[in-house]
XYZ file of C-alpha atoms in Angstrom:
202
model
C -4.262 21.045 79.270
C -0.848 22.055 77.883
C -0.428 18.642 76.333
C -3.764 18.888 74.549
C -2.892 22.310 73.140
C 0.474 21.035 71.975
C -1.168 18.137 70.137
C -3.806 20.352 68.512
C -1.232 22.855 67.261
C 0.298 20.803 64.441
C -3.132 19.685 63.201
C -4.290 23.261 62.806
C -0.961 24.164 61.233
C -1.200 21.301 58.769
C -4.724 22.335 57.805
C -3.629 25.910 57.265
C -0.629 24.790 55.220
C -2.840 22.572 53.093
C -5.240 25.428 52.475
C -2.342 27.739 51.640
C -1.041 25.228 49.088
C -4.431 25.174 47.404
C -5.197 21.566 48.332
C -8.527 20.516 49.757
C -8.670 18.625 53.035
C -9.385 14.925 52.948
C -12.900 14.042 51.799
C -14.862 15.336 48.862
C -12.866 18.173 47.313
C -14.348 20.997 45.300
C -12.862 19.502 42.138
C -14.821 16.245 42.430
C -18.026 17.652 40.888
C -16.302 19.119 37.805
C -14.426 15.854 37.362
C -17.708 13.962 37.454
C -19.247 16.365 34.983
C -16.263 15.980 32.668
C -16.503 12.191 32.841
C -20.231 12.362 32.102
C -19.613 14.654 29.149
C -16.914 12.354 27.808
C -19.237 9.372 28.120
C -21.999 11.199 26.239
C -19.493 12.250 23.572
C -18.446 8.619 23.234
C -22.044 7.591 22.545
C -22.498 10.529 20.183
C -19.537 9.692 17.932
C -19.120 5.987 18.710
C -18.890 3.319 16.044
C -22.448 1.901 16.460
C -23.954 5.292 15.671
C -21.290 5.884 13.025
C -22.122 2.685 11.151
C -25.810 3.541 11.075
C -25.096 7.095 9.966
C -22.716 5.943 7.231
C -25.435 3.600 5.984
C -27.913 6.470 6.065
C -25.536 8.655 4.082
C -25.173 5.902 1.469
C -28.956 5.525 1.222
C -29.299 9.290 0.837
C -26.700 9.344 -1.936
C -28.366 6.500 -3.841
C -31.950 7.707 -3.474
C -31.062 11.240 -4.507
C -29.170 9.963 -7.535
C -32.156 7.961 -8.853
C -34.927 10.256 -7.599
C -35.632 11.826 -10.988
C -35.447 8.537 -12.905
C -37.339 6.265 -10.516
C -38.873 7.746 -7.349
C -37.924 9.544 -4.179
C -37.540 7.697 -0.893
C -41.039 6.835 0.302
C -42.701 7.618 -3.011
C -44.444 5.035 -5.162
C -43.650 4.478 -8.814
C -46.798 5.313 -10.802
C -48.399 2.389 -12.629
C -47.275 2.250 -16.222
C -44.415 4.671 -15.664
C -41.572 4.344 -18.152
C -38.418 3.558 -16.218
C -34.837 3.427 -17.523
C -33.443 0.011 -18.321
C -31.419 -0.228 -15.122
C -34.602 0.215 -13.064
C -36.925 -1.976 -15.113
C -37.317 -4.549 -12.307
C -37.725 -1.974 -9.537
C -41.567 -2.086 -9.308
C -41.540 -5.882 -9.207
C -38.962 -5.872 -6.413
C -41.047 -3.389 -4.409
C -44.177 -5.508 -4.873
C -42.273 -8.595 -3.722
C -40.927 -6.898 -0.611
C -44.367 -5.501 0.215
C -45.275 -9.064 1.084
C -42.613 -9.190 3.797
C -43.680 -8.117 7.283
C -40.328 -6.540 8.150
C -40.396 -4.340 5.061
C -43.923 -3.127 5.756
C -42.990 -2.510 9.404
C -39.926 -0.491 8.375
C -42.024 1.636 6.025
C -44.661 2.196 8.711
C -42.103 3.258 11.336
C -40.250 5.428 8.816
C -43.392 7.295 7.794
C -44.540 7.682 11.408
C -41.321 9.155 12.797
C -40.735 11.343 9.730
C -44.316 12.693 9.741
C -44.743 11.524 6.176
C -41.572 13.197 4.911
C -39.005 10.357 4.786
C -36.688 12.104 2.335
C -36.500 15.308 4.367
C -36.048 13.322 7.578
C -33.129 11.379 6.078
C -31.480 14.614 5.011
C -31.947 15.955 8.544
C -30.570 12.781 10.172
C -27.433 12.686 8.021
C -26.747 16.409 8.324
C -27.271 16.299 12.098
C -24.847 13.384 12.347
C -22.138 15.355 10.561
C -22.785 18.560 12.532
C -22.564 16.944 15.970
C -19.346 15.205 14.975
C -17.837 18.455 13.734
C -18.931 20.417 16.808
C -16.956 19.555 19.951
C -18.402 22.407 21.986
C -22.130 21.784 21.653
C -24.376 20.689 24.548
C -23.504 17.003 25.151
C -27.022 15.761 25.925
C -28.588 17.490 22.940
C -25.869 16.298 20.582
C -26.094 12.748 21.911
C -29.855 12.712 21.397
C -29.573 14.088 17.861
C -26.861 11.587 16.952
C -28.595 8.490 18.347
C -32.055 9.479 17.125
C -30.643 10.157 13.675
C -28.759 6.851 13.685
C -31.956 4.999 14.570
C -33.810 6.672 11.750
C -30.986 5.858 9.330
C -31.379 2.154 10.124
C -35.145 2.264 9.599
C -34.748 4.250 6.381
C -32.158 1.780 5.087
C -34.485 -1.165 5.729
C -37.269 0.586 3.852
C -34.852 1.475 1.043
C -33.718 -2.078 0.260
C -35.121 -1.822 -3.300
C -32.938 1.238 -3.872
C -29.894 -0.551 -2.463
C -30.513 -3.466 -4.822
C -31.021 -0.997 -7.657
C -27.586 0.516 -6.959
C -25.930 -2.781 -7.874
C -22.178 -2.418 -8.320
C -22.356 1.210 -7.174
C -23.474 0.171 -3.677
C -19.926 -0.372 -2.291
C -18.932 3.055 -3.614
C -21.919 4.689 -1.901
C -21.116 2.912 1.357
C -17.498 4.036 1.106
C -18.539 7.646 0.535
C -20.878 7.481 3.533
C -18.217 5.977 5.764
C -15.617 8.539 4.662
C -18.017 11.397 5.379
C -18.608 10.147 8.930
C -14.937 9.415 9.611
C -13.753 12.772 8.302
C -16.413 14.664 10.241
C -15.322 12.864 13.405
C -11.608 13.432 12.906
C -11.749 16.999 11.577
C -12.201 18.881 14.901
C -9.207 17.212 16.546
C -7.054 17.727 13.475
C -8.042 21.392 13.280
C -7.201 22.014 16.948
C -3.816 20.374 16.526
C -3.183 22.482 13.429
C -3.907 25.795 15.114
C -1.991 24.746 18.226
């Protein structure tokens, strides 16, 4: 009996010492769940601001820049050029290009998906997708699941919109690389800005 008590004494003492030091006993500690949550949040953040979504969003930003620039001269994204409309010289072949692409299944499919998911407002939806992409990259403290959904959904729409905007991309000509650069810079700066700001304010 005495021997058993002697052996049990150090075990109880060790447990008490461990608890006094603030350490959890062996097994699942109370910090495991927060660690798992943090890892899940980091993974979602990685998908939200990762390069696949970033490439699509940069392309969407370039499409938005181009389509807004020519909207008054030619047509808005998703709008048809009226028959007999007088177009500027740089857009003289635009209707012919659209008619040619209308014969391609992938172009018609892109237009159909674009109009379906944007509820018939492709220009407004592209604005929303690009702005949402920049906001979720600038906001480190937003709800991870919501931000991930907004980022990936917007990136998907940007790809569809870009496919349906091929005539506008062709119309851009030599200005296309500049538009792509502006789009990429916007995404990169929005991604890097929160970290840079936190380092600046200490």
